[in-house]
Amino acid sequence: MSTAAAAVEAKNVSKIFGAGVGEVRALDNVSVTIRQNEFFTLLGPSGCGKTTLLRLIAGFEMPTEGSILLEGEEVAHLPPFKRPVNTVFQNYALFPHMSVAENIGFGLEMLGKPKTEVQQTVDAMLRLVRMEELKHRKTSQISGGQQQRVALARALAPRPKVLLLDEPLSALDYKLRKDMQLELKRMQHETGITFIFVTHDQEEALTMSDRIAVMSQGNILQIGSPDEIYERPADRFVADFIGETNFIEAEVIERIGEDGRIRLPSGVAVSHKLASNAGVGSRVTLAIRPERIDLVRADGETHLKGKVDNIVYFGTDTTFHVGLDSGQSVTVRVQNRRGHQEILQVGDVVGLTIAPEAMQILRD
Amino acid sequence: MAKATFSVRRQTGFATIALVCFVMLYAPILTLMIYSFNDGTSVAIWEGFSWRWYERAAANEQVQESALLSLKIASIAAVLATIFATMAALATTRTRPYRGLTAIFAAINTPLMVPEIVTAVALLIFFASIKVATGYTGIAYLVAAHTAFCIPFAYLPIRARLESMDATLEIAAADLYATPWRAFRRVTFPLLWPGIVAGLMLAFVISLDDVVITEFVKSAGQDTLPTYMLGQLRRIVTPEMNAISTVFLGISVMVVALFFFMTRKKN
Amino acid sequence: MAISGTQSQRGGTHVSAAEAAAAFERRETRTRWLLSAPALITLAVASIGPLLIVLVYSFLQKNPNGGVFWQFSTDAWFNVILQRDIFDDTLQFADAHLSIFWRSVKLSMGTTVLALIFGFPTAYFIATRPERTRELWLFLITIPFWTNLLIRTFAIQEVIRNEGIVNSLLLWVGIIDAPIQMMFTDFAIMMGMLYVFLPLMVLPLYASMEKLDFRLVEAGYDLYATRLQVLRRVIIPLVKPGIIAGSILVFIPSLGAYVTPRVLGGGKSLMLGNLIELQFGQGRNWPLGAALSMTLLCIVMVALLVYVRKTSRQGGAHG
């Protein structure tokens, strides 16, 4: 046992909805450890099980199998009102018949805290979310962004050990969402509470999180810091889901220990570290980010060669779609500070070079 | 003259038929009301304005007694039906299907499906044998019968309200340390209240209006206002009936109007 | 060692997790049954239970002094449509019953058709009013719906009586010189039922017309349809669920009507409801009354089943 217990630990958790033909396995033997004071994000497309995992931690659902530990204590079968965990709901779920202050004070009141303490905490929370002047409004009389802040204040007021956020920013417009991302980061920092954040927005996940778990079809595919997830995606799904990626097939032609050589579709061979199971002759998939590819003259030394099919201007950068001889299309993104791409035109033949560390070999 | 503009929504003659319909619906009722103020004894020949039939109806002991019984039964039955319907609505909404759910739902709605006359004779048979066996002939039979057929009417608006209610609100309450009972008291019940009031009012009106079942269930000497009126219709009718009807209609319309505006506002 | 330890631990939580979930579900279902109990008991005592007793009674021997003898018999069901001649003991159709059956069905269908003829344009009219006034029109339809059926029947009686408004007016104008007998006829019953059940036609029709997408109507006109063609080919097919619902909602209470035929038909023009009452009153044939009640109930259930079938298929087409 580690000395400081993890904030939340899910061990071999499965959740099955329905039975028989209609059976849906929302979570399939998932294990994850979330540390104290971290901003942890569950990222994945809708239906991947991220919200189910959140609801299991909150106590709104019970796992079919496995256990959930909160600071080392098994809570899987405690009802939600006995768990020191609070949730910010996707639709906020503010009580429409209560004022802003009554909403925020609700949890403390239920915990049986004395009136004066409730009052003080409510005021402190209103200051934290900068909503002092709307204290006595009905929740139906405030804007969406303000409702969001009230929901946040309400969930933070009882000082939970873990705060769960279920896509709380999805109903806000773009500008407000950007502001709230920073606000959330600030509040997590100020309160020191562990945040578990659920989203399907990869950009949101990358900018806010300390660590991210990427989920798909009831499984966690990869857990890591934002740059680990982005730079070294473990498999095709992660690479594809986060950012834009080119997938290029290559063949292992040589291998000594971990070092080896692979052959690209163009026939060019490059040195690369190899996973243990990739023997000579086996095929591997490389994930290459569009901004990690350089456009060079076709008659120089290149990794791949192709013809420019399409040029799309994006302001900060320009995207080139290059058709390789193999028929595959590769996306290349170039920052708009150099001048040379302006002379490139659709139909030009170009060379592509890629730094070896930018070629990420994916798990099968 | 400018050419009439073409309206997509218009259908030739529909507005006329509709207006005829409204006149048809209201003309008899209005005539009935007007003649309640007739000074003469006829309900067809106008002989001047007077309150005399209202005074006579108010002084009529049978009318007083039956009106009182009507109100008594309607109040008790409506309150009971609403309490039971609220509990049943909580049990049958916002749930994954469980064993017996459809059966409960069907049972609650039986009174809506079975013709009133069939229920009436069924209750006649059943209660008659209980009356013989126990000797008790009080109003409990009527209260039980009224409560039963009021349940689905009270159930409808309460269920509708529950289904339109955001289920995450109660989950949020549980998340904020409210026990199930406190979550119900502080969140579910206040939000459900308009539905409960609507159900209560519907049940009250339905009970107040019932003729057929009451006619078959009542013991000798028991009369609600509608069964009293049914008996009177066989005789020579005086505007006293019109006066009673007018007051009765007034009460119904008031309750219905209240119900209508309460439910509309919330949408 | 460590591995086996986690194994067994995992196995342990596995079992308890599944068990706890099942136990939770059982508790939840029990709570829901308990919550429904008061309503269910009331309905069992004062609705469903007595109906079962009626079913039992329909298979018993009649007691000519009222009530039954506890002896199994199918006579009652037999007598619903057949009767034995008193003199030569041959089987005959029970003409008296059959004619009342037939009248009930005829009058109910007539009422339904009339209600549709008047109700359809009315519902359409309300549905095409501007948002603000629509509520008011709807309210005007709802009011009679919730007001006392007996009073409404009484109101109609006052209109069509020999000394009523219509006859008085016609006499006064001089169109007729003797009052037209309208009371105690099939016509009176049908008028009365139309009057009391019309809102039941208008409300469901309105509900489907309110959802009608008028861009479809526009598309109809755009494709050269005349008003009548738009009505027949676009509007009516789209509001068909409302037409079915309204027709069933008028037909069912018409078939089981008791008060209206009693008041407006007098003792002359009986319907099924009055025939049933008769068996429990003067007729003193409780088993026959019970069998007739069950027959009426069956017809209503069949009508409801047709309705559910039609509407659920409609729903299935949408999903």
PDB file of C-alpha atoms in Angstrom, chain B residues 66-238:
ATOM      1  CA  SER B  66     -77.793  16.392  -1.406  1.00  0.00           C
ATOM      2  CA  ALA B  67     -75.476  19.313  -2.154  1.00  0.00           C
ATOM      3  CA  LEU B  68     -73.796  18.804   1.195  1.00  0.00           C
ATOM      4  CA  LEU B  69     -73.401  15.084   0.553  1.00  0.00           C
ATOM      5  CA  SER B  70     -71.997  15.800  -2.919  1.00  0.00           C
ATOM      6  CA  LEU B  71     -69.392  18.151  -1.490  1.00  0.00           C
ATOM      7  CA  LYS B  72     -68.558  15.785   1.340  1.00  0.00           C
ATOM      8  CA  ILE B  73     -68.031  12.798  -0.939  1.00  0.00           C
ATOM      9  CA  ALA B  74     -66.184  14.810  -3.575  1.00  0.00           C
ATOM     10  CA  SER B  75     -63.835  16.289  -0.977  1.00  0.00           C
ATOM     11  CA  ILE B  76     -62.985  13.009   0.725  1.00  0.00           C
ATOM     12  CA  ALA B  77     -62.761  11.039  -2.531  1.00  0.00           C
ATOM     13  CA  ALA B  78     -60.669  13.686  -4.285  1.00  0.00           C
ATOM     14  CA  VAL B  79     -58.181  13.943  -1.415  1.00  0.00           C
ATOM     15  CA  LEU B  80     -57.850  10.168  -1.083  1.00  0.00           C
ATOM     16  CA  ALA B  81     -57.635   9.617  -4.836  1.00  0.00           C
ATOM     17  CA  THR B  82     -54.987  12.333  -5.150  1.00  0.00           C
ATOM     18  CA  ILE B  83     -52.841  10.896  -2.359  1.00  0.00           C
ATOM     19  CA  PHE B  84     -53.079   7.390  -3.807  1.00  0.00           C
ATOM     20  CA  ALA B  85     -52.523   8.628  -7.349  1.00  0.00           C
ATOM     21  CA  THR B  86     -49.460  10.623  -6.296  1.00  0.00           C
ATOM     22  CA  MET B  87     -47.924   7.561  -4.691  1.00  0.00           C
ATOM     23  CA  ALA B  88     -48.794   5.422  -7.693  1.00  0.00           C
ATOM     24  CA  ALA B  89     -47.402   8.024 -10.088  1.00  0.00           C
ATOM     25  CA  LEU B  90     -44.129   8.055  -8.164  1.00  0.00           C
ATOM     26  CA  ALA B  91     -44.042   4.278  -8.412  1.00  0.00           C
ATOM     27  CA  THR B  92     -44.765   4.057 -12.121  1.00  0.00           C
ATOM     28  CA  THR B  93     -42.707   6.837 -13.672  1.00  0.00           C
ATOM     29  CA  ARG B  94     -39.030   7.360 -14.348  1.00  0.00           C
ATOM     30  CA  THR B  95     -38.072   3.758 -13.910  1.00  0.00           C
ATOM     31  CA  ARG B  96     -36.654   0.941 -15.901  1.00  0.00           C
ATOM     32  CA  PRO B  97     -39.442  -1.556 -16.593  1.00  0.00           C
ATOM     33  CA  TYR B  98     -39.946  -3.869 -13.626  1.00  0.00           C
ATOM     34  CA  ARG B  99     -42.116  -6.899 -13.079  1.00  0.00           C
ATOM     35  CA  GLY B 100     -45.742  -5.792 -12.851  1.00  0.00           C
ATOM     36  CA  LEU B 101     -45.299  -2.231 -14.073  1.00  0.00           C
ATOM     37  CA  THR B 102     -47.661  -2.712 -17.012  1.00  0.00           C
ATOM     38  CA  ALA B 103     -50.161  -4.464 -14.762  1.00  0.00           C
ATOM     39  CA  ILE B 104     -50.145  -1.576 -12.272  1.00  0.00           C
ATOM     40  CA  PHE B 105     -50.540   0.893 -15.089  1.00  0.00           C
ATOM     41  CA  ALA B 106     -53.451  -1.038 -16.599  1.00  0.00           C
ATOM     42  CA  ALA B 107     -55.136  -1.432 -13.209  1.00  0.00           C
ATOM     43  CA  ILE B 108     -54.974   2.301 -12.513  1.00  0.00           C
ATOM     44  CA  ASN B 109     -56.562   3.067 -15.850  1.00  0.00           C
ATOM     45  CA  THR B 110     -59.348   0.455 -15.615  1.00  0.00           C
ATOM     46  CA  PRO B 111     -62.019   3.004 -14.631  1.00  0.00           C
ATOM     47  CA  LEU B 112     -61.253   4.946 -17.815  1.00  0.00           C
ATOM     48  CA  MET B 113     -61.765   1.876 -19.999  1.00  0.00           C
ATOM     49  CA  VAL B 114     -64.740   0.142 -18.418  1.00  0.00           C
ATOM     50  CA  PRO B 115     -68.152   1.630 -19.303  1.00  0.00           C
ATOM     51  CA  GLU B 116     -69.609   3.405 -16.293  1.00  0.00           C
ATOM     52  CA  ILE B 117     -72.808   1.373 -16.344  1.00  0.00           C
ATOM     53  CA  VAL B 118     -70.806  -1.857 -16.088  1.00  0.00           C
ATOM     54  CA  THR B 119     -68.824  -0.585 -13.098  1.00  0.00           C
ATOM     55  CA  ALA B 120     -72.099   0.658 -11.627  1.00  0.00           C
ATOM     56  CA  VAL B 121     -73.852  -2.730 -11.735  1.00  0.00           C
ATOM     57  CA  ALA B 122     -70.675  -4.448 -10.556  1.00  0.00           C
ATOM     58  CA  LEU B 123     -70.570  -2.195  -7.504  1.00  0.00           C
ATOM     59  CA  LEU B 124     -74.304  -2.679  -7.014  1.00  0.00           C
ATOM     60  CA  ILE B 125     -73.862  -6.446  -6.788  1.00  0.00           C
ATOM     61  CA  PHE B 126     -70.794  -6.301  -4.598  1.00  0.00           C
ATOM     62  CA  PHE B 127     -71.867  -3.583  -2.184  1.00  0.00           C
ATOM     63  CA  ALA B 128     -75.416  -4.912  -1.931  1.00  0.00           C
ATOM     64  CA  SER B 129     -74.106  -8.178  -0.528  1.00  0.00           C
ATOM     65  CA  ILE B 130     -71.815  -6.324   1.894  1.00  0.00           C
ATOM     66  CA  LYS B 131     -74.743  -4.154   2.974  1.00  0.00           C
ATOM     67  CA  VAL B 132     -76.794  -7.251   3.684  1.00  0.00           C
ATOM     68  CA  ALA B 133     -73.923  -8.950   5.498  1.00  0.00           C
ATOM     69  CA  THR B 134     -72.843  -6.043   7.688  1.00  0.00           C
ATOM     70  CA  GLY B 135     -75.944  -3.900   7.903  1.00  0.00           C
ATOM     71  CA  TYR B 136     -73.812  -0.816   7.339  1.00  0.00           C
ATOM     72  CA  THR B 137     -75.348   1.553   4.759  1.00  0.00           C
ATOM     73  CA  GLY B 138     -73.311   4.728   5.282  1.00  0.00           C
ATOM     74  CA  ILE B 139     -71.426   6.846   2.788  1.00  0.00           C
ATOM     75  CA  ALA B 140     -68.281   4.689   2.851  1.00  0.00           C
ATOM     76  CA  TYR B 141     -69.526   2.796  -0.212  1.00  0.00           C
ATOM     77  CA  LEU B 142     -69.916   5.985  -2.189  1.00  0.00           C
ATOM     78  CA  VAL B 143     -66.557   7.276  -0.994  1.00  0.00           C
ATOM     79  CA  ALA B 144     -64.831   4.041  -2.010  1.00  0.00           C
ATOM     80  CA  ALA B 145     -66.513   3.985  -5.424  1.00  0.00           C
ATOM     81  CA  HIS B 146     -65.727   7.656  -6.083  1.00  0.00           C
ATOM     82  CA  THR B 147     -62.145   7.321  -4.901  1.00  0.00           C
ATOM     83  CA  ALA B 148     -61.622   4.413  -7.283  1.00  0.00           C
ATOM     84  CA  PHE B 149     -62.857   6.143 -10.418  1.00  0.00           C
ATOM     85  CA  CYS B 150     -61.152   9.413  -9.476  1.00  0.00           C
ATOM     86  CA  ILE B 151     -57.725   7.785  -9.196  1.00  0.00           C
ATOM     87  CA  PRO B 152     -56.947   7.722 -12.944  1.00  0.00           C
ATOM     88  CA  PHE B 153     -58.075  11.326 -13.340  1.00  0.00           C
ATOM     89  CA  ALA B 154     -55.844  12.491 -10.505  1.00  0.00           C
ATOM     90  CA  TYR B 155     -53.057  10.243 -11.785  1.00  0.00           C
ATOM     91  CA  LEU B 156     -52.943  11.775 -15.291  1.00  0.00           C
ATOM     92  CA  PRO B 157     -51.686  15.308 -14.517  1.00  0.00           C
ATOM     93  CA  ILE B 158     -49.415  14.109 -11.700  1.00  0.00           C
ATOM     94  CA  ARG B 159     -47.785  11.545 -13.933  1.00  0.00           C
ATOM     95  CA  ALA B 160     -47.445  14.096 -16.742  1.00  0.00           C
ATOM     96  CA  ARG B 161     -45.773  16.504 -14.348  1.00  0.00           C
ATOM     97  CA  LEU B 162     -43.399  13.844 -13.056  1.00  0.00           C
ATOM     98  CA  GLU B 163     -42.399  12.750 -16.518  1.00  0.00           C
ATOM     99  CA  SER B 164     -41.624  16.287 -17.607  1.00  0.00           C
ATOM    100  CA  MET B 165     -39.594  16.837 -14.451  1.00  0.00           C
ATOM    101  CA  ASP B 166     -35.821  16.789 -14.752  1.00  0.00           C
ATOM    102  CA  ALA B 167     -34.758  13.531 -13.071  1.00  0.00           C
ATOM    103  CA  THR B 168     -31.215  14.840 -12.511  1.00  0.00           C
ATOM    104  CA  LEU B 169     -32.577  17.272  -9.924  1.00  0.00           C
ATOM    105  CA  GLU B 170     -33.160  14.439  -7.459  1.00  0.00           C
ATOM    106  CA  ILE B 171     -29.839  12.869  -8.368  1.00  0.00           C
ATOM    107  CA  ALA B 172     -28.262  16.251  -7.668  1.00  0.00           C
ATOM    108  CA  ALA B 173     -29.989  16.351  -4.292  1.00  0.00           C
ATOM    109  CA  ALA B 174     -28.658  12.886  -3.458  1.00  0.00           C
ATOM    110  CA  ASP B 175     -25.229  14.010  -4.608  1.00  0.00           C
ATOM    111  CA  LEU B 176     -25.514  16.914  -2.146  1.00  0.00           C
ATOM    112  CA  TYR B 177     -26.077  14.543   0.791  1.00  0.00           C
ATOM    113  CA  ALA B 178     -29.890  14.580   0.848  1.00  0.00           C
ATOM    114  CA  THR B 179     -31.312  11.224   1.955  1.00  0.00           C
ATOM    115  CA  PRO B 180     -34.074   9.865  -0.303  1.00  0.00           C
ATOM    116  CA  TRP B 181     -36.778  11.181   2.024  1.00  0.00           C
ATOM    117  CA  ARG B 182     -35.223  14.663   2.278  1.00  0.00           C
ATOM    118  CA  ALA B 183     -34.671  14.760  -1.482  1.00  0.00           C
ATOM    119  CA  PHE B 184     -38.380  14.036  -1.887  1.00  0.00           C
ATOM    120  CA  ARG B 185     -39.414  16.654   0.679  1.00  0.00           C
ATOM    121  CA  ARG B 186     -37.131  19.411  -0.552  1.00  0.00           C
ATOM    122  CA  VAL B 187     -36.963  18.814  -4.301  1.00  0.00           C
ATOM    123  CA  THR B 188     -39.484  16.347  -5.756  1.00  0.00           C
ATOM    124  CA  PHE B 189     -42.534  17.403  -3.784  1.00  0.00           C
ATOM    125  CA  PRO B 190     -42.277  21.194  -4.301  1.00  0.00           C
ATOM    126  CA  LEU B 191     -41.784  20.641  -8.028  1.00  0.00           C
ATOM    127  CA  LEU B 192     -44.621  18.127  -8.219  1.00  0.00           C
ATOM    128  CA  TRP B 193     -47.063  20.296  -6.291  1.00  0.00           C
ATOM    129  CA  PRO B 194     -48.778  22.005  -9.282  1.00  0.00           C
ATOM    130  CA  GLY B 195     -49.473  18.562 -10.763  1.00  0.00           C
ATOM    131  CA  ILE B 196     -50.920  17.364  -7.473  1.00  0.00           C
ATOM    132  CA  VAL B 197     -53.203  20.398  -7.221  1.00  0.00           C
ATOM    133  CA  ALA B 198     -54.338  19.890 -10.820  1.00  0.00           C
ATOM    134  CA  GLY B 199     -55.048  16.227 -10.083  1.00  0.00           C
ATOM    135  CA  LEU B 200     -56.990  17.147  -6.969  1.00  0.00           C
ATOM    136  CA  MET B 201     -59.165  19.593  -8.864  1.00  0.00           C
ATOM    137  CA  LEU B 202     -59.861  17.147 -11.674  1.00  0.00           C
ATOM    138  CA  ALA B 203     -60.755  14.411  -9.213  1.00  0.00           C
ATOM    139  CA  PHE B 204     -63.037  16.818  -7.344  1.00  0.00           C
ATOM    140  CA  VAL B 205     -64.947  17.818 -10.490  1.00  0.00           C
ATOM    141  CA  ILE B 206     -65.208  14.216 -11.697  1.00  0.00           C
ATOM    142  CA  SER B 207     -66.584  13.072  -8.346  1.00  0.00           C
ATOM    143  CA  LEU B 208     -68.982  16.006  -8.143  1.00  0.00           C
ATOM    144  CA  ASP B 209     -70.354  15.241 -11.616  1.00  0.00           C
ATOM    145  CA  ASP B 210     -70.899  11.530 -11.262  1.00  0.00           C
ATOM    146  CA  VAL B 211     -74.437  10.270 -11.752  1.00  0.00           C
ATOM    147  CA  VAL B 212     -74.435   6.665 -12.919  1.00  0.00           C
ATOM    148  CA  ILE B 213     -72.221   4.970 -10.343  1.00  0.00           C
ATOM    149  CA  THR B 214     -73.696   7.006  -7.493  1.00  0.00           C
ATOM    150  CA  GLU B 215     -77.214   6.142  -8.608  1.00  0.00           C
ATOM    151  CA  PHE B 216     -76.445   2.424  -8.357  1.00  0.00           C
ATOM    152  CA  VAL B 217     -74.313   2.482  -5.213  1.00  0.00           C
ATOM    153  CA  LYS B 218     -76.300   4.863  -2.992  1.00  0.00           C
ATOM    154  CA  SER B 219     -78.361   3.457  -0.181  1.00  0.00           C
ATOM    155  CA  ALA B 220     -81.980   4.460   0.298  1.00  0.00           C
ATOM    156  CA  GLY B 221     -82.318   8.094   1.286  1.00  0.00           C
ATOM    157  CA  GLN B 222     -78.807   8.983   0.168  1.00  0.00           C
ATOM    158  CA  ASP B 223     -78.773  11.459  -2.677  1.00  0.00           C
ATOM    159  CA  THR B 224     -76.031  13.535  -4.173  1.00  0.00           C
ATOM    160  CA  LEU B 225     -77.024  16.603  -6.122  1.00  0.00           C
ATOM    161  CA  PRO B 226     -76.783  14.844  -9.505  1.00  0.00           C
ATOM    162  CA  THR B 227     -78.875  11.844  -8.420  1.00  0.00           C
ATOM    163  CA  TYR B 228     -81.405  14.205  -6.835  1.00  0.00           C
ATOM    164  CA  MET B 229     -81.603  16.072 -10.138  1.00  0.00           C
ATOM    165  CA  LEU B 230     -81.914  12.844 -12.098  1.00  0.00           C
ATOM    166  CA  GLY B 231     -84.906  11.961  -9.971  1.00  0.00           C
ATOM    167  CA  GLN B 232     -86.451  15.385 -10.445  1.00  0.00           C
ATOM    168  CA  LEU B 233     -86.091  15.287 -14.233  1.00  0.00           C
ATOM    169  CA  ARG B 234     -88.906  12.737 -14.363  1.00  0.00           C
ATOM    170  CA  ARG B 235     -91.360  15.240 -12.986  1.00  0.00           C
ATOM    171  CA  ILE B 236     -92.648  18.519 -14.293  1.00  0.00           C
ATOM    172  CA  VAL B 237     -89.549  20.646 -14.415  1.00  0.00           C
ATOM    173  CA  THR B 238     -89.604  24.140 -12.940  1.00  0.00           C
TER     174      THR B 238
END
